[in-house]
Coordinates of C-alpha atoms in Angstrom, one line a residue:
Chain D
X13 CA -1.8 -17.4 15.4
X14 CA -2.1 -15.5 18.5
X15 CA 0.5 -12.8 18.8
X16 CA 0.2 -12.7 22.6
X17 CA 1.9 -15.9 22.8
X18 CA 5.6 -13.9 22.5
X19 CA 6.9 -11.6 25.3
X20 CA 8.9 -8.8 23.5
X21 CA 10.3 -7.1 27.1
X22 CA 12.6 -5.3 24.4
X23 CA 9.6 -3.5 22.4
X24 CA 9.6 0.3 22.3
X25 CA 12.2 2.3 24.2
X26 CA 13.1 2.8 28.0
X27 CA 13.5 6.2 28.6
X28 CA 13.1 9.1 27.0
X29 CA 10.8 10.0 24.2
X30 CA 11.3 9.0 19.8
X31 CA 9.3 11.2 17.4
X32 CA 9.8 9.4 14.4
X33 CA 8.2 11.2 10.8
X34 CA 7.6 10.2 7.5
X35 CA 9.2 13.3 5.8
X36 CA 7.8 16.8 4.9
X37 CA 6.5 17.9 8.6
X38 CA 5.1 20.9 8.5
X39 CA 7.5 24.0 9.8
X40 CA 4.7 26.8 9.4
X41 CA 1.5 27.0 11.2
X42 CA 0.5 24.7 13.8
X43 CA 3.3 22.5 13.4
X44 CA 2.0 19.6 15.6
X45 CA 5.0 17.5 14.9
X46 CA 7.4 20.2 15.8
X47 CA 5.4 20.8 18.8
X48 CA 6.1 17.5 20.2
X49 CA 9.4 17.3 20.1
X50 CA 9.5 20.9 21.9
X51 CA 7.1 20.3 24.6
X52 CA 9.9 17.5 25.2
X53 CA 13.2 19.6 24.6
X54 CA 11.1 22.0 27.6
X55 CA 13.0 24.8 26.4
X56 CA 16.6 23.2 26.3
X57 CA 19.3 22.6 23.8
X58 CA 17.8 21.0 20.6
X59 CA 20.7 19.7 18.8
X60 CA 19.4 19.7 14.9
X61 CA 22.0 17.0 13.1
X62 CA 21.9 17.0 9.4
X63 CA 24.4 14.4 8.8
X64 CA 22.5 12.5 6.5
X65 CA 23.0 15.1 4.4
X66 CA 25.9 15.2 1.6
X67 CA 25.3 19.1 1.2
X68 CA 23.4 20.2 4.7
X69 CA 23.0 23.9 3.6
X70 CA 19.6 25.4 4.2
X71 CA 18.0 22.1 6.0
X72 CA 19.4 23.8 10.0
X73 CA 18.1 26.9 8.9
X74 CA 14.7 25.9 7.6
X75 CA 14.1 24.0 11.1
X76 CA 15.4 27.9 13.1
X77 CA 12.3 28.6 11.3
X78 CA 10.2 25.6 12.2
X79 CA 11.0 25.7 15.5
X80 CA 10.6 29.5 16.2
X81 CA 8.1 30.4 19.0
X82 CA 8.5 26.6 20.2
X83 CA 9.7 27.4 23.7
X84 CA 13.1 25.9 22.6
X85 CA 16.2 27.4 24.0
X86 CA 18.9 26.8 22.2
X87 CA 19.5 25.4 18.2
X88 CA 22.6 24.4 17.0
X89 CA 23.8 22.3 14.1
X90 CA 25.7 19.1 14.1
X91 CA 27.4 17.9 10.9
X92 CA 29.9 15.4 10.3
X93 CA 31.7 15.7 7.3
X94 CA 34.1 12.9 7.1
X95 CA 33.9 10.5 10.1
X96 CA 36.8 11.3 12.8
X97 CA 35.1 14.5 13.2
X98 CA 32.4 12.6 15.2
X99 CA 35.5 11.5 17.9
X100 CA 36.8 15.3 18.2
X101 CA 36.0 17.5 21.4
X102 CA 34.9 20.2 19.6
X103 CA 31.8 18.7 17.7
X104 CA 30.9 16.4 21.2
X105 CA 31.0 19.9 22.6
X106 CA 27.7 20.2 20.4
X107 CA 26.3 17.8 22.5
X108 CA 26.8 18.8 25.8
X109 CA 23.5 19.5 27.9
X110 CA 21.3 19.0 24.9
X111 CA 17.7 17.9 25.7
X112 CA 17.2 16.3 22.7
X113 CA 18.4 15.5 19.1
X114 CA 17.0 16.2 15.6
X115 CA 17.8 13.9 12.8
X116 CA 17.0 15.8 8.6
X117 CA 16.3 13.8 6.2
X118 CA 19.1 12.8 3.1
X119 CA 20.7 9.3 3.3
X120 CA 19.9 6.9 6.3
X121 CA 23.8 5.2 5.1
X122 CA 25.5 8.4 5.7
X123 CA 23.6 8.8 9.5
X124 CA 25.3 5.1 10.4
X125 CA 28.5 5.2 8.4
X126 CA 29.6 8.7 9.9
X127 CA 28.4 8.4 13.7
X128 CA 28.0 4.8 14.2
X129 CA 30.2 3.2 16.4
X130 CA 31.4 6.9 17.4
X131 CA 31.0 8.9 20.4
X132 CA 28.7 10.8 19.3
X133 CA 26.6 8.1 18.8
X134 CA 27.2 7.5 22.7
X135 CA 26.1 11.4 23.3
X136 CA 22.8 10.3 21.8
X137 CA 22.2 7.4 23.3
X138 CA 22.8 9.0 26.9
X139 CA 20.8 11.9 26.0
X140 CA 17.7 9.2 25.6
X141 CA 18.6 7.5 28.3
X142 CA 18.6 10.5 30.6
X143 CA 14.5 11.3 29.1
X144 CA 15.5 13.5 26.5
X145 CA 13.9 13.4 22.8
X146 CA 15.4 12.1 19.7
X147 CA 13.5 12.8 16.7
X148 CA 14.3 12.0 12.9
X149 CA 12.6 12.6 9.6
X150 CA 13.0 10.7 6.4
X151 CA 16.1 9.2 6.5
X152 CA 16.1 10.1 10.3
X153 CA 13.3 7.9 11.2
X154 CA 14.8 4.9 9.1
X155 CA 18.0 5.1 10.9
X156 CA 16.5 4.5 14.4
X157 CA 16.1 0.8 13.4
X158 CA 17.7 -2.1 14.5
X159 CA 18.1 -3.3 10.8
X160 CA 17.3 -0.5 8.8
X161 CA 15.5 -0.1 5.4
X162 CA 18.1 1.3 2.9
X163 CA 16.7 0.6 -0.6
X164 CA 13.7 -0.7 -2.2
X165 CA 11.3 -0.4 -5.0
X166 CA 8.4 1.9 -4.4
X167 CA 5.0 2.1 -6.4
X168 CA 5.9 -1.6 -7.6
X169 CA 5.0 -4.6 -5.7
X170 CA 7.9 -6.7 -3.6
X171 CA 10.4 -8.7 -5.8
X172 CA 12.0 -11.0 -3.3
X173 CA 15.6 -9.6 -4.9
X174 CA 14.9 -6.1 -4.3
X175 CA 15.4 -5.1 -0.6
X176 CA 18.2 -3.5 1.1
X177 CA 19.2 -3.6 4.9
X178 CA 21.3 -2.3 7.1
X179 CA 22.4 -2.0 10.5
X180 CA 20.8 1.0 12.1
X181 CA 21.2 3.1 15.1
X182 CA 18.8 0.6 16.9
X183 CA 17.1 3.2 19.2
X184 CA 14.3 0.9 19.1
X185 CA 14.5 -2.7 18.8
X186 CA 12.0 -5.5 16.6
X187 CA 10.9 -2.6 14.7
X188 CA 11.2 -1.7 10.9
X189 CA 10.4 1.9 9.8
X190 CA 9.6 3.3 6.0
X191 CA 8.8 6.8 5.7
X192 CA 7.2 8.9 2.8
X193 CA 4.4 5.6 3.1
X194 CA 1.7 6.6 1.2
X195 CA 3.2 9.1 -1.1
X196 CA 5.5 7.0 -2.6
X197 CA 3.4 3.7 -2.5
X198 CA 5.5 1.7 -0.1
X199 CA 3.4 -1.0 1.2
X200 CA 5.0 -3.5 -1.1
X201 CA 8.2 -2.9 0.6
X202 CA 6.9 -2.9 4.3
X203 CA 5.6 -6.5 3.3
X204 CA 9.0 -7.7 1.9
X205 CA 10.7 -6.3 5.2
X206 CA 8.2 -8.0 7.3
X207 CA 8.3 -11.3 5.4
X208 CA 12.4 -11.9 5.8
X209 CA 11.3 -12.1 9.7
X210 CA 8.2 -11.3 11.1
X211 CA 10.1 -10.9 14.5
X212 CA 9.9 -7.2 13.2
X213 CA 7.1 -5.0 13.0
X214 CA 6.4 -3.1 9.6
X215 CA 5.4 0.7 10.5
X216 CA 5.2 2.8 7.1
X217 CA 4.3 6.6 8.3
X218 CA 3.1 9.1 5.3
X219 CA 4.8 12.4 5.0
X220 CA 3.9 15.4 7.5
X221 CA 3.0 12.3 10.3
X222 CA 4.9 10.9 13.0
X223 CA 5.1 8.5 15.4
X224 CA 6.2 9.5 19.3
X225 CA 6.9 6.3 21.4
X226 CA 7.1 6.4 24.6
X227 CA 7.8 3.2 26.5
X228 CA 5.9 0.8 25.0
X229 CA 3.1 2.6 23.3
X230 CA 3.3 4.6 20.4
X231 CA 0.8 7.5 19.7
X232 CA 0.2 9.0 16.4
X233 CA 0.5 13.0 15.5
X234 CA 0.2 14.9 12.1
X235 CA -1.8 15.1 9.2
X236 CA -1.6 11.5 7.6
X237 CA -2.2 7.8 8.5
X238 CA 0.9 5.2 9.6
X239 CA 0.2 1.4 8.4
X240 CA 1.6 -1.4 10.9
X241 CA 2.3 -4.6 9.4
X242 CA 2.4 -7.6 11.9
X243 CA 3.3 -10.9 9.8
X244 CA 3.6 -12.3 13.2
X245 CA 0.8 -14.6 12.1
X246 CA 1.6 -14.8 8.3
X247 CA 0.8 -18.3 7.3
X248 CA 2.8 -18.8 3.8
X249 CA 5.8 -16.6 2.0
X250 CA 7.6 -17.9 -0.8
X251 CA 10.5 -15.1 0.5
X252 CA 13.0 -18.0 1.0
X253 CA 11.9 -20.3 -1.7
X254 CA 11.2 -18.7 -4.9
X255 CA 13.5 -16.6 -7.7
X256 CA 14.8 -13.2 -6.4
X257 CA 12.9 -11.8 -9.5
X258 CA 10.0 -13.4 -8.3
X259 CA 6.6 -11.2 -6.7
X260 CA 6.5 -12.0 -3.1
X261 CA 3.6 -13.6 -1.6
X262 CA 2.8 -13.4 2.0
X263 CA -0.6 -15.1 3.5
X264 CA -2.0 -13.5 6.6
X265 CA -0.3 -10.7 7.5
X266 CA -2.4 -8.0 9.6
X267 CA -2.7 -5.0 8.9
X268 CA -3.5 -1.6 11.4
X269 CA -4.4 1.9 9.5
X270 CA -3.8 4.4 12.5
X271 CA -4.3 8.3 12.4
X272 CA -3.7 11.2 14.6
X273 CA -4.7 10.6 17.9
X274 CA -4.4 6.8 17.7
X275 CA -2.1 4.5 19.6
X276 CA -0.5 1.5 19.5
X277 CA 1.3 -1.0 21.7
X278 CA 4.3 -2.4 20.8
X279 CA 5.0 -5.4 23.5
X280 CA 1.2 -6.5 22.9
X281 CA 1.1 -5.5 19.1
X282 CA -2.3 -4.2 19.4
X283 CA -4.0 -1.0 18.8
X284 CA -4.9 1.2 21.9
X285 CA -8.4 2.8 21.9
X286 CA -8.7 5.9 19.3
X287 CA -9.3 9.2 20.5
X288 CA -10.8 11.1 17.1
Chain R
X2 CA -13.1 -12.0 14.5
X3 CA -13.5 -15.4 12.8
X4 CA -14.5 -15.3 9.0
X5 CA -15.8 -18.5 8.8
X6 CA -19.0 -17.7 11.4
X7 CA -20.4 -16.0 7.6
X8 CA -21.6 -17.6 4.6
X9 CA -21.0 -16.1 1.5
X10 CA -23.1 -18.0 -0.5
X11 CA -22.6 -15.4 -4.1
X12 CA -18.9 -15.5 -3.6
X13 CA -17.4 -15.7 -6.6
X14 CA -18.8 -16.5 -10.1
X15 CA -21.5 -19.5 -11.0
X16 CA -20.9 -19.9 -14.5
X17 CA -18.2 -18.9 -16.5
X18 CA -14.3 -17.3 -16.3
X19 CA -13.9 -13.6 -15.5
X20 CA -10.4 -12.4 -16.2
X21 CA -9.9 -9.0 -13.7
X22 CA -6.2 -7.2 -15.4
X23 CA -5.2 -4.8 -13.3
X24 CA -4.3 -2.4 -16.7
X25 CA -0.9 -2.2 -18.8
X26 CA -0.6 -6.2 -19.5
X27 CA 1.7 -8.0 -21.8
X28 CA 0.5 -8.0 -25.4
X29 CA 3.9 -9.3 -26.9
X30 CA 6.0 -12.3 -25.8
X31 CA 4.8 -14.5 -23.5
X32 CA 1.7 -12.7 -22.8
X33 CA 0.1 -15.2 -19.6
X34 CA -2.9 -13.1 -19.2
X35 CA -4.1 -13.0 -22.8
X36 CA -3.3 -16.8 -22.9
X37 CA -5.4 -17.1 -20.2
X38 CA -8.0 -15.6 -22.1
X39 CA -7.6 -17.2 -25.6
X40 CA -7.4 -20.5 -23.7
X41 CA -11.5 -20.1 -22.9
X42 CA -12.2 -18.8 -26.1
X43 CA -11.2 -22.1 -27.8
X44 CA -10.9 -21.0 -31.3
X45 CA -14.6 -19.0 -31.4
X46 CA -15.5 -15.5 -31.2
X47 CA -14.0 -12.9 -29.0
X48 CA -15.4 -9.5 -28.6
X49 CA -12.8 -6.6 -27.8
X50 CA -15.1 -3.9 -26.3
X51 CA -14.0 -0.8 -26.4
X52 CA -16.8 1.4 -24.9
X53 CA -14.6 2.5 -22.1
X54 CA -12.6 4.9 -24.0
X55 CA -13.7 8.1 -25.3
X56 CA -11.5 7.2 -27.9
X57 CA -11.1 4.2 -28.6
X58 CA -8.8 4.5 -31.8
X59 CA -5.8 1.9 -31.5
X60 CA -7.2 -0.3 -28.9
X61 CA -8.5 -2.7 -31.0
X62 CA -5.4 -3.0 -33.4
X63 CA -3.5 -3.2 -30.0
X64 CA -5.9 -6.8 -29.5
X65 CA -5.4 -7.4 -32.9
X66 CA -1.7 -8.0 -32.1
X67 CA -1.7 -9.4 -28.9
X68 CA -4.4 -12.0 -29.5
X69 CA -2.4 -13.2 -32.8
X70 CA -1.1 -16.8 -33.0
X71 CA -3.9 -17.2 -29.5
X72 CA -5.9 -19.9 -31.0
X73 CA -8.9 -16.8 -31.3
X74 CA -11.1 -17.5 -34.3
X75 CA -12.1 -14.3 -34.9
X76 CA -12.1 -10.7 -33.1
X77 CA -14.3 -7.9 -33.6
X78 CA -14.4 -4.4 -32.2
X79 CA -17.6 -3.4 -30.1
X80 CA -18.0 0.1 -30.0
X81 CA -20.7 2.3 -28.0
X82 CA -20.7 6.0 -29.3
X83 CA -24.3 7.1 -27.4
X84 CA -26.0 4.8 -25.4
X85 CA -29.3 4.1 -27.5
X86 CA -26.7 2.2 -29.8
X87 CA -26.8 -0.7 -27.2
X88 CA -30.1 -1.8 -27.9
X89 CA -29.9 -1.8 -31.9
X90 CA -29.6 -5.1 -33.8
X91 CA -26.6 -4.2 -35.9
X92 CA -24.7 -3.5 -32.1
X93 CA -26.4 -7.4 -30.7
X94 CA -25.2 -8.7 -33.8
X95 CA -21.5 -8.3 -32.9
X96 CA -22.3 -10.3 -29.7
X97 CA -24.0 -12.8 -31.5
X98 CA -22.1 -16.7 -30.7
X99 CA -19.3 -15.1 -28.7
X100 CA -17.3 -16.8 -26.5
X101 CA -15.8 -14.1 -24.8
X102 CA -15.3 -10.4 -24.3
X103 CA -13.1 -8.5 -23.4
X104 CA -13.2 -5.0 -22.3
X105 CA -10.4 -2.7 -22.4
X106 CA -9.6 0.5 -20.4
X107 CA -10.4 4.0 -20.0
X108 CA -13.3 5.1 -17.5
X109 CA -15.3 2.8 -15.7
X110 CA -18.6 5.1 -15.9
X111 CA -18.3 5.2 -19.7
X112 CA -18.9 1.5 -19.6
X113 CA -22.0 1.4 -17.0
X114 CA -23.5 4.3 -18.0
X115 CA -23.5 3.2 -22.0
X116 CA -24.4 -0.3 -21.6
X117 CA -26.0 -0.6 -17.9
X118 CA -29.4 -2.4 -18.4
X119 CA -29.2 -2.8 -22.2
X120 CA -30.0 -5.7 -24.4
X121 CA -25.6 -5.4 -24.8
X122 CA -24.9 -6.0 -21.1
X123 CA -27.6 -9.0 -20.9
X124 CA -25.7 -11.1 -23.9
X125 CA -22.6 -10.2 -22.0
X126 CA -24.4 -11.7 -19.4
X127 CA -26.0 -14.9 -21.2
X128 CA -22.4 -15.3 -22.5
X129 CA -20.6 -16.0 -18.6
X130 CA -24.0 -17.7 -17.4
X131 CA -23.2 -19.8 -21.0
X132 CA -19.6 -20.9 -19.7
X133 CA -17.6 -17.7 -21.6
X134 CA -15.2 -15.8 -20.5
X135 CA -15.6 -12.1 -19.6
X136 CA -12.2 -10.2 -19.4
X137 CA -11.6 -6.7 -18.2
X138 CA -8.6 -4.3 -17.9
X139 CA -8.1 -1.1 -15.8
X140 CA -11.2 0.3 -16.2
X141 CA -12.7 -2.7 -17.4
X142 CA -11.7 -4.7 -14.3
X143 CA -13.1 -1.7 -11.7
X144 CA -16.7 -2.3 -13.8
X145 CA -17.0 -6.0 -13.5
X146 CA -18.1 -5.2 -9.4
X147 CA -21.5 -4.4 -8.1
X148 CA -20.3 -1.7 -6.1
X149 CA -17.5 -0.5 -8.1
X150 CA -14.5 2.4 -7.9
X151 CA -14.9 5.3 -9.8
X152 CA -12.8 8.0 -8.0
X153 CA -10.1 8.5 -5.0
X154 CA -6.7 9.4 -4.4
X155 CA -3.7 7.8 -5.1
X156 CA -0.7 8.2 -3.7
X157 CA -2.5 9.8 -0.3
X158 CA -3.7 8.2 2.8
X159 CA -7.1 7.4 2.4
X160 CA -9.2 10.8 4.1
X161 CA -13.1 9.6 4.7
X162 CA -14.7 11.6 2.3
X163 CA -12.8 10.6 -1.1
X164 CA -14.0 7.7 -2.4
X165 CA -16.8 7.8 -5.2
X166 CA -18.3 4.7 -5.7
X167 CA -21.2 3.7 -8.5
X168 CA -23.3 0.7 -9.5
X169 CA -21.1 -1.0 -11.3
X170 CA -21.7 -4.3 -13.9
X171 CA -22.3 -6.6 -11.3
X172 CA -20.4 -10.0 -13.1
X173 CA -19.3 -10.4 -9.1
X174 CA -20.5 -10.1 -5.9
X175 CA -19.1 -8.6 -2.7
X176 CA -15.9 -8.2 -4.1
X177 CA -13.9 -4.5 -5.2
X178 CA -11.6 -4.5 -7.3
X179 CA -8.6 -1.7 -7.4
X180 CA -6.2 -2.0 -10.7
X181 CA -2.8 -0.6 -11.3
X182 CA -2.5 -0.9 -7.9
X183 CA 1.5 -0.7 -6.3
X184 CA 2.2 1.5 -9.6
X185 CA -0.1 4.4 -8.6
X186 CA -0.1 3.7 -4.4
X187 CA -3.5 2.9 -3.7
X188 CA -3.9 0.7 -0.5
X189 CA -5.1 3.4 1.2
X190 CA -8.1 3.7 -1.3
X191 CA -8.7 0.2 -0.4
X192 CA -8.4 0.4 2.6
X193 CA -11.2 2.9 2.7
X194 CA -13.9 0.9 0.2
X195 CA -13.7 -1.9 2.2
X196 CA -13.9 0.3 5.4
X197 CA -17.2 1.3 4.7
X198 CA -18.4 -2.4 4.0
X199 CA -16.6 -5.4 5.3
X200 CA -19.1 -7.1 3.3
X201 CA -16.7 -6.1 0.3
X202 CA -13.9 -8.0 -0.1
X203 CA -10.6 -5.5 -1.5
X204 CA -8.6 -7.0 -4.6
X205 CA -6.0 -5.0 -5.6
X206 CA -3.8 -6.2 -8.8
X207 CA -1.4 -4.5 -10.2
X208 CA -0.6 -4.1 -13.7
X209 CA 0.5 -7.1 -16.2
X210 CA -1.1 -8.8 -13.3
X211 CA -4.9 -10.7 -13.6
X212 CA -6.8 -12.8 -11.4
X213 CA -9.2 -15.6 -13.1
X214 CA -12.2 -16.5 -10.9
X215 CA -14.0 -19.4 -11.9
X216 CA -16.4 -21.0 -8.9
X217 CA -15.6 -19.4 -5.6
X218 CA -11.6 -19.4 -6.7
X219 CA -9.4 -17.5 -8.2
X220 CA -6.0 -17.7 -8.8
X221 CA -3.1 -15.2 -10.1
X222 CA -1.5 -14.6 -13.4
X223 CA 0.8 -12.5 -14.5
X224 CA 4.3 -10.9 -13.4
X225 CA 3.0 -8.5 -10.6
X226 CA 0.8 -9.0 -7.2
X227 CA -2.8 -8.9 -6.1
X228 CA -3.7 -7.8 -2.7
X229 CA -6.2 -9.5 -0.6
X230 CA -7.9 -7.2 1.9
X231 CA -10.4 -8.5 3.9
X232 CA -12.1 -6.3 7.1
X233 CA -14.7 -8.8 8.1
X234 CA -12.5 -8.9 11.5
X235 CA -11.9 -5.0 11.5
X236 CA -12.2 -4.3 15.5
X237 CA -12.2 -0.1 15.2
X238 CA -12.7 2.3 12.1
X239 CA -13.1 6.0 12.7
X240 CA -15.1 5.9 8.9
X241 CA -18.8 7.2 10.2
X242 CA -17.4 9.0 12.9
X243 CA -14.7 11.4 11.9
X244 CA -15.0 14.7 9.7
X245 CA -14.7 14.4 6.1
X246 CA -11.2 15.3 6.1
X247 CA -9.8 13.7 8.4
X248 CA -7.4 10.4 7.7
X249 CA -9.0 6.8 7.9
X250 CA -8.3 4.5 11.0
X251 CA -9.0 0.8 10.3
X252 CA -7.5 -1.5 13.2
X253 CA -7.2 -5.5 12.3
X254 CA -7.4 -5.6 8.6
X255 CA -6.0 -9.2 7.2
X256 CA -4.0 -8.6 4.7
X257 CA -2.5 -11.0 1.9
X258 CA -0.1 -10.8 -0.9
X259 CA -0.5 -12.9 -3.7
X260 CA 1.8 -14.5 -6.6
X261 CA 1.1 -16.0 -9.8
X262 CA -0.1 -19.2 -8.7
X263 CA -1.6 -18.0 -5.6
X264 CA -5.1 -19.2 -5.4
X265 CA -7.6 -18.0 -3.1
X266 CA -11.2 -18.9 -1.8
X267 CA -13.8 -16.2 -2.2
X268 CA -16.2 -18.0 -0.1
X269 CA -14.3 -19.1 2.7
X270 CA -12.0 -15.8 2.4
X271 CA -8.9 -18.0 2.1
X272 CA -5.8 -18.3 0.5
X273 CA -5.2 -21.6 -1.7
X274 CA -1.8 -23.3 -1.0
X275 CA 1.3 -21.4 -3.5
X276 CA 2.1 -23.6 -6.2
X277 CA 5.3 -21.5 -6.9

């Protein structure tokens, strides 16, 4: 049942810096979400994209506000209406020297099905690749997946049924990420995402909380907890055996509480010393 | 990190059923958890105890219903208004050749503090130590602990200083229970009960869900899940060291998700092999 027995060379990222929040950062006083991805855009072009969005109004300018003061140089918006806007010059233009990129929150669907496969899904990837920071909230953070979490129940335990995936942008790899964790009683969720393969780890961050890998360690910031779910040792499921309107059961799984200040490594799966 | 190096020689019960509902079950159609129930009353005497509520108008008739057609010989109400009720004969009397009661929801420190180390809690006693059965609901299933939960947020992270805890009934030992548990998020108050005492095992059951321990075993009922968490192998917790306010950390928590038909050993803090 030792997880040490795998390699994962692909856990965390390369280059370049993820901030990945549960929804509901805070955009007024110390802001220590907000800060991170700053101290990483090192007052360069922070591209805020609200494409998950259906109506984007007021989310770019509630994060000119958020970010004010944050030694950030330049703001602008990216939004993709309809999906050959993310091929045309003009919105890769956007793009162009940005330090990093800023995912808002709406539907993780409309992230992938508008810039997926695009260039400016290309623009982002380079922009990581080059040390830049791409951060996303809510929907944001769920799109950075591999396979994504698009629809579940939450404050109800797992029906085996009930999950939907999806492609993602797959920023990071062997990792599954639910957002607004706590507040919307997701663990049942995390464990039926973990369960279909336990080659992916479950992270569930609470609102106003994120997680900022670097490498292969992650590091916690904000005001709540994030749960890790490693079913790498699970000994039982009934996930491929029983009804699809049947509870899930799942022996085993382990289970890390982390708060600001703690870390976490992703190629070992173990929790790094904590600080507070 | 191995939970076999302890023995846990009070695990579980040593006479008797207990019944734990996690609130809200079935009292129409098939009704498993009240089956369960009726099953170990075997035709005699089952007391509906309604002490929990402040009013307790309706529960009773609610029983009525549910328990009809159960192969329950007869049902009667126990009802504490004031405490010094508990020790008069007319209030015994109702007790008097049960085989069972059942205690219905409301607040848990309405049923300790109105029957705690009365002549009414020591025939609830002699009636489990006898072979009965001893069911509880919501509040009714927090009570049956030694240590049980009386307060904490829901729907939050756990922070270190909100949990309130009381001596609770004591029917079992080194075991908290949590009830209506994915409905109203609460893994993170869990999380932080058992954080302050690996000792405890965490049950969690959601509603229309039950466990029935008899021995060191239980096993699940019901059309929800009950979550096993078990910190005996906990490697890091900031609990005694952080400020009141500040979020939990808990590394290496084993987690499990149980079914109806799950079983699992108290003792050996093991899950039974799924029958479904």
């Amino acid at each position: 049942m030792s997880n040490k027995s795998h390699d994962r060379p692909d856990a965390g990222v390369s280059q370049g810096t993820l901030v990945i929040i549960g929804g509901h950062e805070a955009k007024g006083g110390e802001r220590p979400i907000l800060q991170e991805v700053a101290r990483r855009v090192r007052g360069g072009k922070l591209v805020v994209a609200t494409v998950a969005s259906h109506k984007p109004e007021g989310y770019f300018e509630s994060y000119q506000e958020g970010f004010k003061d944050l030694n950030v140089g330049e703001l602008v918006e990216l939004y993709v209406e309809e999906r050959a806007q993310a091929s045309l010059p003009e919105t890769l233009k956007l793009l162009e020297g940005a330090s990093g990129v800023f995912f808002s929150g709406g539907d993780q669907l409309r992230i992938t099905s508008q810039i997926g496969d695009t260039p400016v899904e290309s623009c982002i990837r380079e922009i990581l690749e080059k040390g830049g920071v791409i951060a996303g909230t809510s929907a944001g953070a769920s799109a950075m997946c591999e396979t994504m979490l698009v629809k579940g129940t939450s404050e109800e335990s797992h029906h085996i049924g009930d999950l939907r995936m999806a492609p993602g942008l797959g920023l990071i790899r062997d990792v599954i990420i639910d957002q607004h964790f706590a507040e919307r009683g997701r663990i049942g969720r995390l464990l039926g995402a973990v369960a279909q393969n336990p080659r992916v780890l479950g992270i569930g961050i609470d609102e106003d909380t994120a997680i900022v890998v670097e490498g292969e360690q992650l590091r916690v910031v904000g005001s709540g907890a994030v749960y890790v779910a490693d079913a790498s040792g699970v000994t039982s499921s009934n996930i491929a055996e029983a009804r699809r309107d049947a509870p899930l059961s799942l022996h085993d799984v382990k289970l890390h509480l982390l708060s600001a200040g703690n870390g976490f490594d992703l190629r070992a799966r173990r929790p790094l010393s904590a600080r507070s």
